[in-house]
Amino acid sequence: MALLSICIGCIVGGMLFHFTGAVSGGIIGWFYYSLHLLHTRQNTQQQELNRLRSRLSAHLRDDPGQTRPEPDQAPKPEPATRVTAVPPARPIPTQPAWQQEQAAPKATVAATAKTEPAYTFKYTPVQETPVEPSALENALHTVFNGENLLVKLGVLILLCGIAFLVKYAAQHGMFPLQLRLMSAAAGGVALLATGWKLRTKRAEYALALQGGGIGILYLVSYAAFRLYGLIPAVPSFALLVMVSGLCAALALLQESRTMALFGSIGGFAAPFLASVGIGDPALLFGYYAVLNIGVISIAWFRAWRSINLTGFIATFLLSGFWGVNYYKPVYFNSVEPFLMLFFLIYLGVAVLFALRQPPELRGMPDATIIFGTPLAAFVLQSALVSDYRYGMAWSALVAGLCYLACSRLLWNRDLQLRPLAESFLALAGILLTLSIPLAFDGRWTSAAWALEGATMVWLGFRTERRLVRGSGYLLQLLSGLAFATAMQQTTGTMPLMNSFYLGCLLISLSGLFSAFLLHRHTLHSQEWEQPLEYLLIAWGICWWSGGALRELEQALDKEFLYGAILLCAALSALLIRLVARKLQWQNFSWTSLILLPLLPAAAVAWFPAHPLAHGGWFAWPIAFATSWWLLYSHDRILRDALKPYPHALLAWLLALLGTLELGWQVSFLMLHHGSCQEISQVIMPISLLGLLLIGNRTDLWPFRQEQITYQGIIPLPLAVWSLGWVVVSSLGCSGDSSPLPWLPLLNQFDLAILAAITVPLLWLRSLYARYEFQELVHDLKLSITAAFTAVSFIWLNGMLARCLHYWGDVPFTATGLLHSPLAQASFSIFWSLMALLATLYAVRHSNRPVWLCGATLLGLVVAKLFMIDLAGHGTVARIVSFVAVGLLLLVIGWFAPVPPKKE
């Protein structure tokens, strides 16, 4: 729509560069639409040409024996040959007359050149839906199309010349004042009379003369009243009403849209052509009120959209630029009644346009008038009530109730008027919604634009208008930019009921509503609109999140800020999933899973505080519960290849956060004197691994549906964590059991180590029982056995070292154990006993690798005896170690010889 492009250009340009920017923006908007329309038509012609070429190529391939006749050797039809032309079915004339006259009918030709063989070529073009012309095109072709363009142009030039002549004569004092005005009026009457006389002979010529005469009468009436004060206010008003009524009557009697357009343009242009400042705004707006009464009078009888748009543009845009100094609170009493009158007039024009349409188009709404009227009126109203605290709130409330009443009256009157009633209902909802934030503080423009844009997208799908939808998308983008530029302004202090949060909320909901419309009307949307659904979803989520974050930062202390943000994210994801499931909107539902990667990010943000700090005690449980519910609700639609990752992420994150919190609680309760601090590092992995073992035996979700994930993928890092903790703790922790006395294996530290080894062993056993993992576990049997043997060996050595520490007063350090003869003798005997057990087991089971391991361990013992123990002074401990090791070697040599190699 060209008019919509011009309006947007004017609004944006006016916001940036005032009057000159508005004019330049309107011109740029018109040029943009013209280029877009030219590009669209060129693409249409190119597609039609490609179809013609493809049909011709297909026909030539079907008849390879036929040669294409040369232009000068075209076959002549024989007498028996019949050439027929089949015209296409004429579509419903949805185009104006000027396009129908210029469009040549496309014929389908079927010709037979010869009887045997027959050369037949039949072309049947595809009937395309005609593109509806824009309002600007209708207006321009109505004015400048016809039999005599020069006459119409001459009338316009004559009208401007008379206006300048009147002004020049007034400035230089030429001729008496009454004579000058009467001469100009006589010229207008003469043009009217001549045009009326020629109406049956030269209709276009006559209408142009009548339009010029009406414009001159408008100009003379306005000049006689305003410039010279020759006519009082009441007679002048009556005279203007008579001229306006005469113009409307002539246009209706002659069924002439051109006549009405000339009269309207002349009437609205009169104050501009006079170019004189006005002291009382009531005079200017009263004059325009008379003209608009003529517009709605014509709309009562005819659905002439060009007349409606001309009056709308002149009333709200041109008069707005001309009388911009009067839209101030000081002129409220004199300007507000006229603004309300203009609003009601064009509200009625929108209803009359839908009622007076042809039967096949009855009820089709005019989107420009419907949505442009409240937008333009609110811009002007905001300037009028800028000094009133709740001025815009009351204005939005009254306008919303007005639209609601109109919607109620039209809803059940006629089904064809249902789109118009729905449009009014949508506007009522927007305005009534806006009255809430406007009652508190500003930023109404951005919210209004966003809601208007969403409504235009909705109406664009209802009426199948691409440009209306595109304008709605653009308007929402502009609303976001306008809101961002005003972000530094002060806002209200009331939580949730301030302009910043409500503005973000309205922009977000507008974007999400537009995305939902694209999802619902996928088959009717264009190719360029397909990615917009995802962009609008992201747009809405960003504004939703930004408004919530700003509101939480303003309303809450830092003590609960992190927890409140995490809780808001979890509840938002839950709300998204519930709404998406209700609307069956799968693309929107996927956005709820953004909560899953947000949880690790939140855990990083929490550091170095413990997880339950800053409100984590209420946020983390809800966040984890919501995450697992989201996975449950997406279980059937989530791809199998992606399912393990979110489940594993949640389980591992729970183990990490639980370990951090448990360690902080132990430290906070002053339990770090014993080994509780070290034990707290393995409680969560062991507990989760044990719960997984129990859950895998049930048929509950998600254990039954995700067996591989919960039996293999998730437990593996937990088992590695437990075994790694056993190695590190056995080598570095003394295992203090205070306040209880220390006993070997019966202290809390060794019991925790025993659990950390036993639970992974039980997990491997359950894993081997599953058919899916039997082959994998069997292939890794040697590695698993070696790993558990090494961990157990390290634990037993650590327990021996702790026995020496608590019972032999040997320091639990590497240096203390290395220089203690008691420790060295104990380790030598212990390693020899381990080697004996390994070799005995190997001989019994004919396992050569185990025997080699025992022998290697025994070799290390012998090397240690001669390299470390023998270097020291002779003591009882060294003697005992040598004798014991020697005896063990003899036992091994007798009872555990080297098993033979397997063939």
XYZ file of N, CA and C in Angstrom, residues 709-900:
576
model
N 20.640 -44.068 28.397
C 21.127 -42.832 29.019
C 21.300 -43.000 30.514
N 20.283 -43.576 31.188
C 20.313 -43.650 32.648
C 21.037 -44.891 33.154
N 21.368 -45.833 32.287
C 22.129 -46.994 32.723
C 23.592 -46.937 32.308
N 23.871 -46.186 31.236
C 25.244 -46.174 30.761
C 25.889 -44.810 30.717
N 25.198 -43.827 30.139
C 25.836 -42.530 29.899
C 25.961 -41.723 31.184
N 24.881 -41.576 31.923
C 24.916 -40.755 33.134
C 25.758 -41.391 34.237
N 25.648 -42.702 34.533
C 26.439 -43.254 35.648
C 27.937 -43.285 35.407
N 28.391 -43.311 34.159
C 29.822 -43.460 33.893
C 30.653 -42.342 34.528
N 30.351 -41.040 34.293
C 31.157 -40.012 34.971
C 31.024 -40.054 36.492
N 29.854 -40.462 36.994
C 29.708 -40.565 38.442
C 30.604 -41.649 39.011
N 30.700 -42.794 38.308
C 31.583 -43.870 38.764
C 33.045 -43.454 38.695
N 33.428 -42.775 37.613
C 34.811 -42.292 37.483
C 35.111 -41.271 38.577
N 34.130 -40.396 38.849
C 34.278 -39.415 39.936
C 34.525 -40.140 41.270
N 33.759 -41.169 41.552
C 33.901 -41.887 42.824
C 35.254 -42.568 42.924
N 35.660 -43.262 41.878
C 36.945 -43.963 41.923
C 38.112 -42.983 41.959
N 38.001 -41.891 41.238
C 39.063 -40.891 41.298
C 39.179 -40.277 42.687
N 38.034 -40.050 43.314
C 38.074 -39.531 44.684
C 38.753 -40.521 45.614
N 38.533 -41.840 45.418
C 39.175 -42.850 46.260
C 40.695 -42.757 46.138
N 41.196 -42.605 44.941
C 42.649 -42.532 44.725
C 43.226 -41.287 45.389
N 42.583 -40.124 45.111
C 43.126 -38.866 45.641
C 43.023 -38.831 47.164
N 41.879 -39.245 47.709
C 41.702 -39.180 49.160
C 42.583 -40.183 49.883
N 42.773 -41.369 49.312
C 43.614 -42.375 49.976
C 45.048 -41.916 50.084
N 45.518 -41.168 49.110
C 46.910 -40.718 49.128
C 47.102 -39.425 49.911
N 46.030 -38.630 50.071
C 46.235 -37.315 50.675
C 45.481 -37.061 51.954
N 44.601 -37.939 52.394
C 43.792 -37.678 53.581
C 44.165 -38.675 54.683
N 44.317 -38.154 55.889
C 44.679 -39.024 57.017
C 43.483 -39.769 57.576
N 42.251 -39.399 57.157
C 41.071 -40.121 57.610
C 40.740 -39.913 59.060
N 40.841 -38.668 59.520
C 40.553 -38.355 60.921
C 39.090 -38.684 61.210
N 38.853 -39.443 62.286
C 37.507 -39.874 62.636
C 36.969 -39.144 63.856
N 37.630 -38.054 64.243
C 37.154 -37.328 65.426
C 35.739 -36.824 65.180
N 34.938 -36.816 66.211
C 35.251 -37.052 67.650
C 35.263 -38.524 68.036
N 35.103 -39.469 67.110
C 35.131 -40.898 67.434
C 36.555 -41.424 67.349
N 36.873 -42.502 68.063
C 38.217 -43.090 67.963
C 38.389 -43.759 66.592
N 39.647 -43.771 66.146
C 39.908 -44.317 64.812
C 40.053 -45.822 64.883
N 39.343 -46.535 64.038
C 39.448 -47.978 63.910
C 39.611 -48.326 62.438
N 40.443 -49.302 62.132
C 40.634 -49.672 60.732
C 39.327 -50.171 60.115
N 38.984 -49.638 58.978
C 37.832 -50.021 58.166
C 36.498 -49.650 58.797
N 36.475 -49.370 60.090
C 35.228 -49.049 60.767
C 35.099 -47.553 61.047
N 35.908 -46.755 60.411
C 35.778 -45.310 60.535
C 35.013 -44.778 59.331
N 34.465 -43.554 59.478
C 33.610 -43.016 58.431
C 34.340 -42.818 57.109
N 35.646 -42.552 57.185
C 36.386 -42.302 55.946
C 36.537 -43.578 55.130
N 36.972 -44.656 55.773
C 37.134 -45.914 55.044
C 35.797 -46.490 54.607
N 34.770 -46.278 55.405
C 33.449 -46.735 54.980
C 32.975 -45.993 53.735
N 33.279 -44.693 53.665
C 32.921 -43.925 52.473
C 33.696 -44.421 51.259
N 34.994 -44.756 51.483
C 35.786 -45.296 50.368
C 35.234 -46.645 49.927
N 34.872 -47.456 50.897
C 34.308 -48.759 50.551
C 33.015 -48.597 49.740
N 32.191 -47.624 50.120
C 30.964 -47.369 49.363
C 31.289 -46.841 47.972
N 32.318 -45.981 47.863
C 32.694 -45.421 46.567
C 33.234 -46.482 45.621
N 33.713 -47.600 46.153
C 34.173 -48.700 45.289
C 33.049 -49.688 45.036
N 32.234 -49.938 46.043
C 31.185 -50.954 45.931
C 30.075 -50.525 44.978
N 29.617 -49.265 45.073
C 28.494 -48.812 44.237
C 28.854 -48.864 42.755
N 30.036 -48.390 42.318
C 30.376 -48.586 40.908
C 30.458 -50.055 40.493
N 30.922 -50.951 41.424
C 30.944 -52.372 41.104
C 29.524 -52.908 40.892
N 28.589 -52.479 41.754
C 27.195 -52.890 41.567
C 26.618 -52.351 40.255
N 27.027 -51.134 39.914
C 26.560 -50.570 38.638
C 27.078 -51.379 37.455
N 28.356 -51.763 37.505
C 28.903 -52.579 36.416
C 28.227 -53.947 36.343
N 27.889 -54.467 37.478
C 27.197 -55.756 37.487
C 25.815 -55.638 36.848
N 25.088 -54.584 37.220
C 23.776 -54.388 36.589
C 23.918 -54.090 35.105
N 24.997 -53.420 34.738
C 25.218 -53.110 33.327
C 25.488 -54.384 32.533
N 26.231 -55.290 33.125
C 26.540 -56.541 32.430
C 25.291 -57.411 32.275
N 24.311 -57.189 33.147
C 23.080 -57.968 33.040
C 22.197 -57.511 31.884
N 22.453 -56.322 31.370
C 21.667 -55.810 30.254
C 22.247 -56.322 28.957
N 21.380 -56.756 28.081
C 21.839 -57.313 26.810
C 22.568 -56.270 25.972
N 22.116 -55.006 26.061
C 22.704 -53.972 25.219
C 24.163 -53.697 25.567
N 24.570 -53.972 26.840
C 25.912 -53.620 27.285
C 26.815 -54.835 27.503
N 26.297 -56.022 27.305
C 27.101 -57.213 27.616
C 28.372 -57.262 26.780
N 28.248 -57.038 25.508
C 29.416 -57.126 24.632
C 30.432 -56.044 24.962
N 29.975 -54.846 25.244
C 30.892 -53.755 25.577
C 31.627 -54.029 26.880
N 30.895 -54.480 27.894
C 31.540 -54.761 29.176
C 32.522 -55.921 29.046
N 32.179 -56.921 28.253
C 33.073 -58.067 28.063
C 34.359 -57.644 27.371
N 34.251 -56.740 26.383
C 35.450 -56.288 25.682
C 36.355 -55.460 26.591
N 35.743 -54.746 27.538
C 36.524 -53.899 28.443
C 36.782 -54.562 29.791
N 36.592 -55.864 29.863
C 36.712 -56.561 31.139
C 38.109 -56.433 31.721
N 39.136 -56.586 30.906
C 40.507 -56.509 31.401
C 40.825 -55.117 31.924
N 40.405 -54.082 31.194
C 40.671 -52.708 31.631
C 39.914 -52.393 32.913
N 38.656 -52.833 32.993
C 37.863 -52.569 34.197
C 38.476 -53.262 35.404
N 38.920 -54.535 35.221
C 39.541 -55.279 36.325
C 40.817 -54.605 36.782
N 41.630 -54.164 35.838
C 42.880 -53.483 36.197
C 42.599 -52.193 36.954
N 41.579 -51.419 36.515
C 41.259 -50.159 37.175
C 40.804 -50.387 38.609
N 39.882 -51.331 38.809
C 39.395 -51.578 40.160
C 40.490 -52.172 41.035
N 41.364 -53.025 40.467
C 42.467 -53.587 41.242
C 43.425 -52.502 41.694
N 43.737 -51.566 40.796
C 44.650 -50.477 41.162
C 44.034 -49.588 42.228
N 42.735 -49.268 42.087
C 42.078 -48.417 43.088
C 42.044 -49.122 44.448
N 41.715 -50.407 44.435
C 41.665 -51.142 45.693
C 43.049 -51.244 46.332
N 44.079 -51.476 45.532
C 45.444 -51.566 46.042
C 45.865 -50.246 46.693
N 45.514 -49.123 46.018
C 45.861 -47.814 46.590
C 45.098 -47.575 47.892
N 43.832 -47.957 47.921
C 43.049 -47.781 49.156
C 43.630 -48.605 50.311
N 43.999 -49.888 50.041
C 44.546 -50.737 51.099
C 45.878 -50.205 51.598
N 46.711 -49.696 50.702
C 47.969 -49.095 51.145
C 47.722 -47.843 51.975
N 46.712 -47.045 51.542
C 46.380 -45.865 52.334
C 45.857 -46.239 53.701
N 45.035 -47.293 53.781
C 44.534 -47.718 55.081
C 45.681 -48.223 55.958
N 46.690 -48.939 55.367
C 47.863 -49.367 56.131
C 48.651 -48.166 56.637
N 48.773 -47.153 55.780
C 49.500 -45.948 56.210
C 48.772 -45.246 57.344
N 47.438 -45.218 57.303
C 46.697 -44.581 58.388
C 46.807 -45.389 59.682
N 46.864 -46.743 59.564
C 47.093 -47.558 60.760
C 48.434 -47.217 61.399
N 49.481 -47.110 60.574
C 50.792 -46.741 61.102
C 50.770 -45.344 61.704
N 49.941 -44.457 61.099
C 49.883 -43.074 61.590
C 49.224 -43.010 62.961
N 48.124 -43.705 63.145
C 47.393 -43.602 64.398
C 47.917 -44.566 65.464
N 48.448 -45.723 65.064
C 48.905 -46.700 66.055
C 50.419 -46.741 66.212
N 51.146 -46.305 65.202
C 52.609 -46.341 65.290
C 53.233 -44.984 65.331
N 52.434 -43.938 65.380
C 52.919 -42.556 65.451
C 53.829 -42.208 64.277
N 53.537 -42.781 63.136
C 54.293 -42.448 61.925
C 53.590 -41.282 61.244
N 54.310 -40.214 60.936
C 53.658 -39.068 60.270
C 53.037 -39.493 58.931
N 51.806 -38.967 58.671
C 51.115 -39.318 57.426
C 51.552 -38.359 56.320
N 52.834 -38.478 56.013
C 53.415 -37.711 54.907
C 54.331 -38.632 54.120
N 54.641 -38.229 52.918
C 55.522 -39.062 52.094
C 56.911 -39.182 52.717
N 57.403 -38.074 53.290
C 58.737 -38.107 53.910
C 58.732 -38.952 55.170
N 57.687 -38.790 55.968
C 57.616 -39.558 57.207
C 57.500 -41.043 56.948
N 56.706 -41.448 55.993
C 56.573 -42.872 55.682
C 57.835 -43.428 55.055
N 58.546 -42.635 54.266
C 59.748 -43.127 53.601
C 60.893 -43.346 54.582
N 60.968 -42.542 55.618
C 62.067 -42.655 56.573
C 61.693 -43.441 57.819
N 60.550 -44.096 57.819
C 60.139 -44.887 58.974
C 60.427 -46.360 58.698
N 61.339 -46.989 59.471
C 61.592 -48.415 59.262
C 60.354 -49.272 59.464
N 59.518 -48.870 60.426
C 58.297 -49.627 60.660
C 57.383 -49.581 59.444
N 57.267 -48.420 58.848
C 56.413 -48.287 57.671
C 56.968 -49.075 56.493
N 58.307 -49.033 56.307
C 58.891 -49.746 55.178
C 58.733 -51.261 55.344
N 58.952 -51.740 56.584
C 58.785 -53.175 56.809
C 57.338 -53.592 56.628
N 56.426 -52.752 57.086
C 55.005 -53.071 56.947
C 54.595 -53.122 55.484
N 55.043 -52.159 54.724
C 54.693 -52.142 53.304
C 55.320 -53.323 52.565
N 56.539 -53.697 52.945
C 57.181 -54.845 52.277
C 56.401 -56.121 52.542
N 56.023 -56.332 53.789
C 55.262 -57.544 54.115
C 53.889 -57.515 53.449
N 53.261 -56.333 53.486
C 51.919 -56.228 52.903
C 51.955 -56.478 51.399
N 52.937 -55.895 50.727
C 53.014 -56.097 49.271
C 53.321 -57.570 48.953
N 54.140 -58.216 49.802
C 54.444 -59.632 49.572
C 53.191 -60.491 49.742
N 52.395 -60.169 50.781
C 51.137 -60.908 50.967
C 50.209 -60.705 49.767
N 50.157 -59.480 49.234
C 49.332 -59.217 48.054
C 49.847 -59.995 46.854
N 51.165 -60.069 46.737
C 51.736 -60.825 45.627
C 51.423 -62.305 45.780
N 51.495 -62.816 47.033
C 51.161 -64.217 47.272
C 49.716 -64.512 46.891
N 48.810 -63.650 47.308
C 47.402 -63.863 46.975
C 47.172 -63.822 45.463
N 47.868 -62.886 44.783
C 47.693 -62.778 43.340
C 48.209 -64.024 42.632
N 49.372 -64.540 43.060
C 49.926 -65.717 42.383
C 49.097 -66.963 42.679
N 48.604 -67.085 43.905
C 47.754 -68.227 44.220
C 46.471 -68.191 43.378
N 45.902 -67.018 43.269
C 44.689 -66.889 42.445
C 44.999 -67.216 40.983
N 46.161 -66.783 40.508
C 46.519 -67.024 39.109
C 46.728 -68.506 38.834
N 47.388 -69.229 39.794
C 47.613 -70.664 39.596
C 46.292 -71.413 39.625
N 45.417 -71.059 40.557
C 44.135 -71.746 40.669
C 43.293 -71.570 39.404
N 43.344 -70.378 38.801
C 42.508 -70.080 37.634
C 43.294 -70.056 36.344
N 44.590 -70.499 36.416
C 45.436 -70.541 35.215
C 45.438 -69.199 34.489
N 45.631 -68.166 35.257
C 45.598 -66.805 34.698
C 47.020 -66.260 34.727
N 47.714 -66.373 33.629
C 49.111 -65.948 33.566
C 49.287 -64.443 33.776
N 48.401 -63.557 33.193
C 48.611 -62.107 33.441
C 48.545 -61.734 34.911
N 47.634 -62.344 35.672
C 47.554 -62.020 37.102
C 48.814 -62.494 37.824
N 49.309 -63.674 37.448
C 50.541 -64.169 38.081
C 51.709 -63.234 37.785
N 51.792 -62.728 36.567
C 52.860 -61.800 36.222
C 52.742 -60.505 37.029
N 51.521 -60.076 37.275
C 51.334 -58.877 38.108
C 51.828 -59.139 39.534
N 51.467 -60.305 40.094
C 51.956 -60.637 41.429
C 53.457 -60.740 41.467
N 54.032 -61.363 40.448
C 55.490 -61.481 40.410
C 56.150 -60.116 40.288
N 55.548 -59.229 39.495
C 56.100 -57.867 39.364
C 56.068 -57.146 40.706
N 54.940 -57.296 41.399
C 54.836 -56.661 42.709
C 55.892 -57.233 43.668
N 56.107 -58.548 43.590
C 57.122 -59.154 44.443
C 58.516 -58.677 44.072
N 58.739 -58.447 42.781
C 60.024 -57.904 42.360
C 60.254 -56.510 42.892
N 59.197 -55.725 42.942
C 59.321 -54.382 43.519
C 59.668 -54.465 45.004
N 59.083 -55.455 45.682
C 59.393 -55.610 47.099
C 60.865 -55.948 47.284
N 61.372 -56.858 46.491
C 62.785 -57.247 46.596
C 63.693 -56.069 46.285
N 63.324 -55.326 45.232
C 64.147 -54.155 44.892
C 64.134 -53.149 46.024
N 62.981 -52.948 46.629
C 62.896 -51.990 47.730
C 63.748 -52.459 48.923
N 63.764 -53.769 49.184
C 64.562 -54.280 50.310
C 66.031 -53.964 50.129
N 66.544 -54.180 48.931
C 67.985 -54.013 48.714
C 68.365 -52.559 48.442
N 67.414 -51.767 48.012
C 67.761 -50.369 47.683
C 67.453 -49.402 48.820
N 66.451 -49.704 49.628
C 66.047 -48.756 50.671
C 66.294 -49.337 52.054
N 65.732 -50.525 52.317
C 65.822 -51.071 53.659
C 67.257 -51.457 54.029
N 68.029 -52.018 53.079
C 69.385 -52.448 53.377
C 70.326 -51.269 53.578
N 69.966 -50.132 53.017
C 70.838 -48.956 53.159
C 70.801 -48.384 54.574
N 69.776 -48.679 55.333
C 69.675 -48.149 56.691
C 70.414 -49.040 57.678
N 70.380 -48.572 58.906
C 71.019 -49.334 59.975
C 70.190 -50.556 60.313
N 70.824 -51.594 60.760
C 70.148 -52.818 61.084
C 69.199 -52.669 62.257
N 67.993 -52.979 62.048
C 66.979 -52.879 63.089
C 66.141 -54.132 63.044
N 65.347 -54.256 64.061
C 64.462 -55.419 64.146
C 63.481 -55.409 62.994
N 63.003 -54.202 62.636
C 62.006 -54.098 61.559
C 62.580 -54.570 60.241
N 63.807 -54.201 59.942
C 64.403 -54.609 58.667
C 64.650 -56.121 58.655
N 65.097 -56.645 59.811
C 65.334 -58.091 59.872
C 64.038 -58.840 59.641
N 62.981 -58.375 60.297
C 61.682 -59.032 60.140
C 61.217 -58.975 58.699
N 61.412 -57.823 58.072
C 60.951 -57.689 56.684
C 61.702 -58.619 55.761
N 63.022 -58.722 55.948
C 63.787 -59.620 55.085
C 63.349 -61.062 55.290
N 63.227 -61.488 56.571
C 62.846 -62.875 56.846
C 61.467 -63.175 56.303
N 60.514 -62.246 56.504
C 59.139 -62.479 56.045
C 59.066 -62.557 54.534
N 59.756 -61.697 53.866
C 59.722 -61.697 52.400
C 60.380 -62.958 51.860
N 61.471 -63.360 52.514
C 62.113 -64.580 52.049
C 61.210 -65.774 52.191
N 60.545 -65.912 53.334
C 59.631 -67.023 53.536
C 58.477 -66.988 52.519
N 57.980 -65.825 52.236
C 56.877 -65.711 51.257
C 57.331 -66.116 49.865
N 58.578 -65.817 49.542
C 59.098 -66.232 48.231
C 59.148 -67.751 48.133
N 59.583 -68.367 49.251
C 59.622 -69.824 49.233
C 58.214 -70.412 49.075
N 57.236 -69.819 49.769
C 55.861 -70.315 49.657
C 55.350 -70.155 48.236
N 55.648 -69.002 47.649
C 55.180 -68.775 46.270
C 55.841 -69.746 45.309
N 57.140 -69.951 45.528
C 57.838 -70.877 44.630
C 57.297 -72.289 44.726
N 56.814 -72.703 45.934
C 56.278 -74.049 46.092
C 54.840 -74.184 45.637
N 54.021 -73.241 46.073
C 52.573 -73.364 45.802
C 52.119 -72.660 44.527
N 52.896 -71.713 44.041
C 52.421 -70.925 42.894
C 53.487 -70.822 41.831
N 53.836 -71.929 41.189
C 54.773 -71.828 40.071
C 54.129 -71.084 38.899
N 54.939 -70.764 37.925
C 54.441 -70.004 36.766
C 53.457 -70.869 35.983
N 52.220 -70.396 35.778
C 51.260 -71.182 34.983
C 51.697 -71.212 33.525
N 51.447 -72.305 32.846
C 51.867 -72.408 31.443
C 51.053 -71.447 30.558
